[in-house]
C-alpha cells in the first residue's frame, strides 16, 4: 500500500473511520461495565472490559496511534492485574481506569479531527495506572524494576496480556500482515529514538506496539489466559456475520426513497378506483402490500433501542455523584423501547441534562438524606415505554423535590411573573416555571448546572421534535420529569379534512374520534359566552372552527351540519369543526420550509395521492391560535372538570351567597378569595366601580345588577366580594351576603333555562340557583364597554 | 479576465438577472397549493417531482405594484441554502455572459426596495440588467 508516499492513515480513511465508530461504541460499553464493576465485581465483567479495551489497543497500534495504544495498554495491564487478583477493585483503581477511558476518548476525538492521535501522551494518566499496577505487583512475586514509563508495565504479568493480544490481533489483521511489515519500517524511519526503544521491547512481547504482535503470534500461541482469547473470537465472528454497518446517510436516502414510493403507491391506488381491469387490480394490490412491508422494514432499520442512550447514564451519574459527594444509583427500565434514530439523537442531550440535574439538584447529600430518614444512596429511575404512538421517557429521583418557594422568588426577582401573579399560581404552575429561560435556583454555579440555561433549552429541544415535557414534584419525596416524543417523524397516518376547497391533514396521533353534527343545530352544542362547547358524554368540549382559524369565510356549519374531529394535544381536548372529513392516508411529512415555518397552525406539508401539495395541521398550534390555552380555556376545563366530578361524585362544593332575596351558588373552585370591603373604599373611574386591591386596581361588578335586580334600598357598610379571575385579570363580584359553603347534589336539577343559571339545586334546605359567573361577567363586560355607565353602576 | 453567466428574466418591464449557477430549472405554470395565513409574498407550494417547493412573488419585496398571478407566468427555481425556492416571473430571457469588469455599482436612483437586493448593474443596448442577490431576495422576510 502507499506507505512510501503518504501517511498510512490517510490511505486508510475508511478503515480508520470504522475503527473510530467501533472504538466509541466499545468505550460506551466499557463505561457502563466499569461502573457496574465498582459495585459488583465479576470475572465476566472484567473479561468483557478487557476484551473491548484490547480491541481498541490492538487497532490503535495497527494504525500507529502510539499515544492511544500506550494509554490503552497501561489500562489493560492494570485490568489484567485485576483479573489475576493481584489488584483488587477499589475506588482509586476504577477512577484511574475511567480516567484512561476519558483519555482514550479524547485521543479518538483527536483522530477524528486531525487524523493523528495528537501530541499529548497523557503521561499522568499512564503513570497513575502504572503506579497502581506496580503497587499491586510489588506484593506479587515479580517486580517491575523498569522506571521507563513506556516499558514499566511490560514486566511480569504484562506478558500475559501480550498473549491474548496476539490472538486477537492476529485474527483481526491477519490479511494485513504485509502492510504491517511495511508500516513497521516506515514507523522506524520517522519515529526516532523513543520508537526504537519501544520496538525493541515490543519484539519481546510488548503490547504498546501491537503491530509487531502479528509477528509474535506464531511463537506465542498459548498463555495462561488463552481460554478468554478463544472465547472472544467466535463472539467477534458472530457479530460480523449477523450485522453490517451501514452509513446513516444511506439509510436516510433509503427512507426518503421509500417515502416517495409510498406517494407513488398512493397515486396508483387512486387509479384503482377508476380502472377495474383485473390485472391492474391485482398488481396494484401487490404493490400496495409490498410497499407497506418495505416501509415497515426500512423504518425498522432506523429504529434503535433507547438503551443506547442509557448506556452513558451510569457513567454520567457516577462521575457527577463523586464530584458532588453524593451517592446515587441509576436504575433503567425499558431499554428495548425503540425509536427513530434521528429522534434518539435529538433527545440525547436533553436527557443527559435532566439526569445530571437530578443528581446535582434532586438528590440530597448523604447527611441530609439520613436526616430525612431516607437511605444514604439516592436513586434515579429511567423508564421508557411506548404509549399510543409515542415514546414516554420518565426520569424520576427520590430527592428533595423542587424548592417551589425558591423558584417563585427567583421568578419574581428576574421579572418572569409579578408578585401578585406568583402568589396566585398553583404549585404545579410554579414547577413549570423551571422551563422558563433564565431561571436557576442553584445557589452556586457548579460546572454542571446553575447557570440558568438548560431547562429551557431542554424544553425547546424536546418541542422541536414534536415532543412535550412535564414535571411533577413532591417536596421531600422527589421529582418526576416526563418526556413524550413521537415514535418517528417520517411517515404518519393522517386524517384528511376539508375546509372550503382545500384539504388538510391532521395527524392520527392527535385524533380521539370523529363526530357528525346534526344539521339545524345539534342539541349537544351549547354556547357559553362566545365559546361553543359540545357536550360529549361526560365532558364539555370546546369547539374550534377551522375556517375561523384559517381566516376563511365563516359559514354556519352548525346549521348545515358539519364534521368534528376531536383532537387532543398538550393536555387540551377540543373539537375541530371542518366542512368534511373524508379518509385517512399514510403521509410522508415534509418540512414547511423557511417561509412558512412561523405559521403556528401548520406543522408540515405532504404530497397527496393525486400529486397535490397539502398542509398538515398542527394540533397544538390550532389550540393555541384559538386561545384554548389561555385563561378562558382553563376555566372551561375547570368547569368541565367540576361538572365531571359533579356527575361522578354527585355533589359539588358551592359557595352560597345572598343577593336580594334570592340565594345563589357559585362553584367554590372558581372563587379565588373572599374579601369584605368597606363601601367607602369603592372608587369610581371610567364609568366603573373599582377597588384598590393588592397594589393594583380591581374592577367591581354587582351580581345584583347582572341578575337584573334593583339596587337595594339600604346599603350596608360592608361589601362582601368574591375575588374571581377573568381573562387574566382579577375582578371582584359584590354580593349582599356570603352564607356558607354547601354540598350541592348536582343530579337533582339540571333543567333551569334562566339566563346565567347553570342549574338549580338545593342549597341547605332551600332551592337556589347555581350561577354561571363567567357568563355573568361576559354580560357585564359587554354592557360596560358598549355603554359605559349602563353596566354595573355604583351602589349609591 | 473573469466573467460569469447570468440567467435573466423580466418582471413588469425590468430586466433582472441572477447567477446562472443559482438556477436549478425553469418551469411553465404549475399548479400551486394556496396557503392560508402565509405571508403575502408566498404564492403557494408546488410539487416538484416529490419535493415541496415554495413559490414566491418578488414584486412586493422589490417595491413593484402587485399583480395577480396568471398562467403565463414562469417559475424560476433557485437553489438556495435552505433548499429550492421558486420565483414567479413574467418571462425568462437569455443566459448572458458578463465580464466582471463590465459590472457597475447600482445607481443611487434605485428605489430603496430594489437597492436592498440589487448587487450590481450591467448596461446592455438600451436596457439595464439588474443583478439580484438571489439568496437574499428569497430569504424569508424578517418581521420588523
Short mmCIF file of C-alpha atoms in Angstrom, two decimals, chain A residues 325-496:
data_model
loop_
_atom_site.label_atom_id
_atom_site.label_comp_id
_atom_site.label_asym_id
_atom_site.label_seq_id
_atom_site.Cartn_x
_atom_site.Cartn_y
_atom_site.Cartn_z
CA UNK A 325 -20.03 13.85 47.21
CA UNK A 326 -23.32 12.10 46.82
CA UNK A 327 -24.27 8.50 46.48
CA UNK A 328 -26.56 7.74 43.62
CA UNK A 329 -27.66 4.64 41.78
CA UNK A 330 -29.39 4.57 38.42
CA UNK A 331 -31.98 2.01 37.52
CA UNK A 332 -33.07 1.78 33.92
CA UNK A 333 -36.22 0.20 32.59
CA UNK A 334 -37.50 -0.31 29.10
CA UNK A 335 -34.10 -0.28 27.39
CA UNK A 336 -35.60 -2.16 24.48
CA UNK A 337 -38.07 0.63 23.67
CA UNK A 338 -37.28 1.67 20.14
CA UNK A 339 -37.49 4.98 18.41
CA UNK A 340 -36.24 6.58 15.24
CA UNK A 341 -32.53 7.25 15.32
CA UNK A 342 -32.87 10.93 14.47
CA UNK A 343 -35.16 11.30 17.47
CA UNK A 344 -32.84 9.26 19.62
CA UNK A 345 -30.05 11.61 18.66
CA UNK A 346 -32.25 14.60 19.39
CA UNK A 347 -33.21 13.52 22.90
CA UNK A 348 -29.71 12.51 23.88
CA UNK A 349 -28.58 15.87 25.20
CA UNK A 350 -31.83 16.87 26.87
CA UNK A 351 -31.99 13.53 28.62
CA UNK A 352 -28.41 13.75 29.82
CA UNK A 353 -29.11 17.21 31.10
CA UNK A 354 -32.16 16.03 33.00
CA UNK A 355 -30.25 13.19 34.58
CA UNK A 356 -27.41 15.48 35.58
CA UNK A 357 -29.93 17.85 37.06
CA UNK A 358 -31.46 15.04 39.06
CA UNK A 359 -28.08 14.22 40.56
CA UNK A 360 -26.95 17.78 41.09
CA UNK A 361 -30.20 19.33 42.30
CA UNK A 362 -32.54 16.48 43.02
CA UNK A 363 -30.62 14.06 45.20
CA UNK A 364 -29.52 15.43 48.56
CA UNK A 365 -26.14 14.71 50.09
CA UNK A 366 -25.92 11.61 52.28
CA UNK A 367 -26.09 13.54 55.56
CA UNK A 368 -29.28 15.32 54.57
CA UNK A 369 -30.80 12.12 53.34
CA UNK A 370 -30.05 10.42 56.61
CA UNK A 371 -31.71 13.26 58.46
CA UNK A 372 -34.74 12.98 56.23
CA UNK A 373 -34.95 9.30 57.02
CA UNK A 374 -34.02 8.16 53.57
CA UNK A 375 -31.31 5.72 52.57
CA UNK A 376 -27.99 7.48 52.01
CA UNK A 377 -27.84 6.34 48.47
CA UNK A 378 -30.21 8.25 46.27
CA UNK A 379 -31.97 6.58 43.38
CA UNK A 380 -32.69 7.72 39.89
CA UNK A 381 -35.00 5.75 37.68
CA UNK A 382 -35.03 6.00 33.93
CA UNK A 383 -38.05 4.46 32.33
CA UNK A 384 -39.07 4.26 28.72
CA UNK A 385 -42.23 2.84 27.21
CA UNK A 386 -44.42 3.05 24.17
CA UNK A 387 -47.83 4.56 24.57
CA UNK A 388 -50.21 5.46 21.80
CA UNK A 389 -47.67 6.11 19.08
CA UNK A 390 -45.46 7.98 21.45
CA UNK A 391 -42.42 7.16 23.45
CA UNK A 392 -42.60 8.20 27.05
CA UNK A 393 -39.40 8.67 28.98
CA UNK A 394 -39.55 9.26 32.71
CA UNK A 395 -36.72 10.49 34.84
CA UNK A 396 -37.57 10.05 38.48
CA UNK A 397 -35.46 10.77 41.52
CA UNK A 398 -36.15 10.30 45.21
CA UNK A 399 -34.50 13.56 46.13
CA UNK A 400 -35.71 16.69 47.83
CA UNK A 401 -38.16 17.76 45.18
CA UNK A 402 -38.29 21.26 43.77
CA UNK A 403 -37.95 24.17 46.09
CA UNK A 404 -41.10 25.88 44.94
CA UNK A 405 -40.60 28.92 47.15
CA UNK A 406 -37.14 29.48 45.73
CA UNK A 407 -38.47 29.15 42.21
CA UNK A 408 -41.26 31.56 42.97
CA UNK A 409 -38.88 34.10 44.48
CA UNK A 410 -36.44 33.75 41.66
CA UNK A 411 -39.19 34.06 39.05
CA UNK A 412 -40.29 37.28 40.70
CA UNK A 413 -36.72 38.51 41.01
CA UNK A 414 -35.99 38.06 37.33
CA UNK A 415 -39.34 39.57 36.41
CA UNK A 416 -40.81 36.42 34.95
CA UNK A 417 -44.01 36.84 36.89
CA UNK A 418 -45.43 39.61 39.01
CA UNK A 419 -45.56 39.28 42.76
CA UNK A 420 -49.34 39.15 42.69
CA UNK A 421 -49.40 36.63 39.94
CA UNK A 422 -46.85 34.45 41.66
CA UNK A 423 -48.76 34.22 44.89
CA UNK A 424 -51.81 33.09 42.99
CA UNK A 425 -50.06 30.42 40.97
CA UNK A 426 -50.62 26.79 41.79
CA UNK A 427 -47.68 24.61 42.79
CA UNK A 428 -47.94 22.84 39.51
CA UNK A 429 -47.66 26.08 37.57
CA UNK A 430 -44.72 27.14 39.69
CA UNK A 431 -42.96 23.88 38.92
CA UNK A 432 -43.42 24.53 35.21
CA UNK A 433 -41.53 27.79 35.61
CA UNK A 434 -38.26 25.92 35.71
CA UNK A 435 -38.62 25.52 31.97
CA UNK A 436 -38.59 29.28 31.53
CA UNK A 437 -35.39 30.87 30.26
CA UNK A 438 -33.01 32.42 32.78
CA UNK A 439 -34.27 30.67 35.83
CA UNK A 440 -31.93 28.70 38.02
CA UNK A 441 -32.33 28.45 41.75
CA UNK A 442 -28.98 26.85 42.37
CA UNK A 443 -27.24 28.94 44.96
CA UNK A 444 -23.86 28.36 43.47
CA UNK A 445 -22.88 27.87 39.90
CA UNK A 446 -21.28 24.47 39.59
CA UNK A 447 -19.71 23.08 36.49
CA UNK A 448 -22.83 21.07 35.99
CA UNK A 449 -25.69 23.37 36.44
CA UNK A 450 -26.84 26.59 37.96
CA UNK A 451 -26.29 28.95 35.12
CA UNK A 452 -29.94 29.22 34.38
CA UNK A 453 -29.64 27.92 30.89
CA UNK A 454 -30.63 24.41 30.44
CA UNK A 455 -34.16 23.54 31.29
CA UNK A 456 -35.49 26.00 28.74
CA UNK A 457 -33.12 24.56 26.18
CA UNK A 458 -34.24 21.09 27.16
CA UNK A 459 -37.83 22.05 26.59
CA UNK A 460 -37.09 23.79 23.31
CA UNK A 461 -35.22 20.77 22.01
CA UNK A 462 -37.93 18.37 23.05
CA UNK A 463 -40.61 20.51 21.49
CA UNK A 464 -38.60 20.87 18.32
CA UNK A 465 -39.11 17.20 17.62
CA UNK A 466 -42.80 17.34 18.38
CA UNK A 467 -42.45 16.23 21.96
CA UNK A 468 -43.54 17.65 25.27
CA UNK A 469 -42.14 17.75 28.76
CA UNK A 470 -43.85 17.82 32.10
CA UNK A 471 -42.67 17.96 35.67
CA UNK A 472 -44.21 16.67 38.84
CA UNK A 473 -42.52 17.35 42.12
CA UNK A 474 -43.34 16.47 45.68
CA UNK A 475 -41.44 18.21 48.43
CA UNK A 476 -39.04 15.83 50.21
CA UNK A 477 -40.24 12.91 48.09
CA UNK A 478 -38.66 13.60 44.74
CA UNK A 479 -39.27 14.78 41.22
CA UNK A 480 -40.53 13.04 38.13
CA UNK A 481 -39.98 14.52 34.71
CA UNK A 482 -41.96 13.04 31.87
CA UNK A 483 -40.82 13.50 28.31
CA UNK A 484 -43.11 12.49 25.48
CA UNK A 485 -41.80 12.18 21.97
CA UNK A 486 -43.23 10.78 18.78
CA UNK A 487 -42.04 7.39 17.56
CA UNK A 488 -40.99 8.57 14.18
CA UNK A 489 -41.36 11.73 12.22
CA UNK A 490 -41.14 10.50 8.68
CA UNK A 491 -44.33 8.67 7.76
CA UNK A 492 -47.51 9.06 9.77
CA UNK A 493 -51.12 8.09 9.34
CA UNK A 494 -53.28 11.18 8.99
CA UNK A 495 -56.91 12.14 8.68
CA UNK A 496 -57.92 14.17 5.63
#
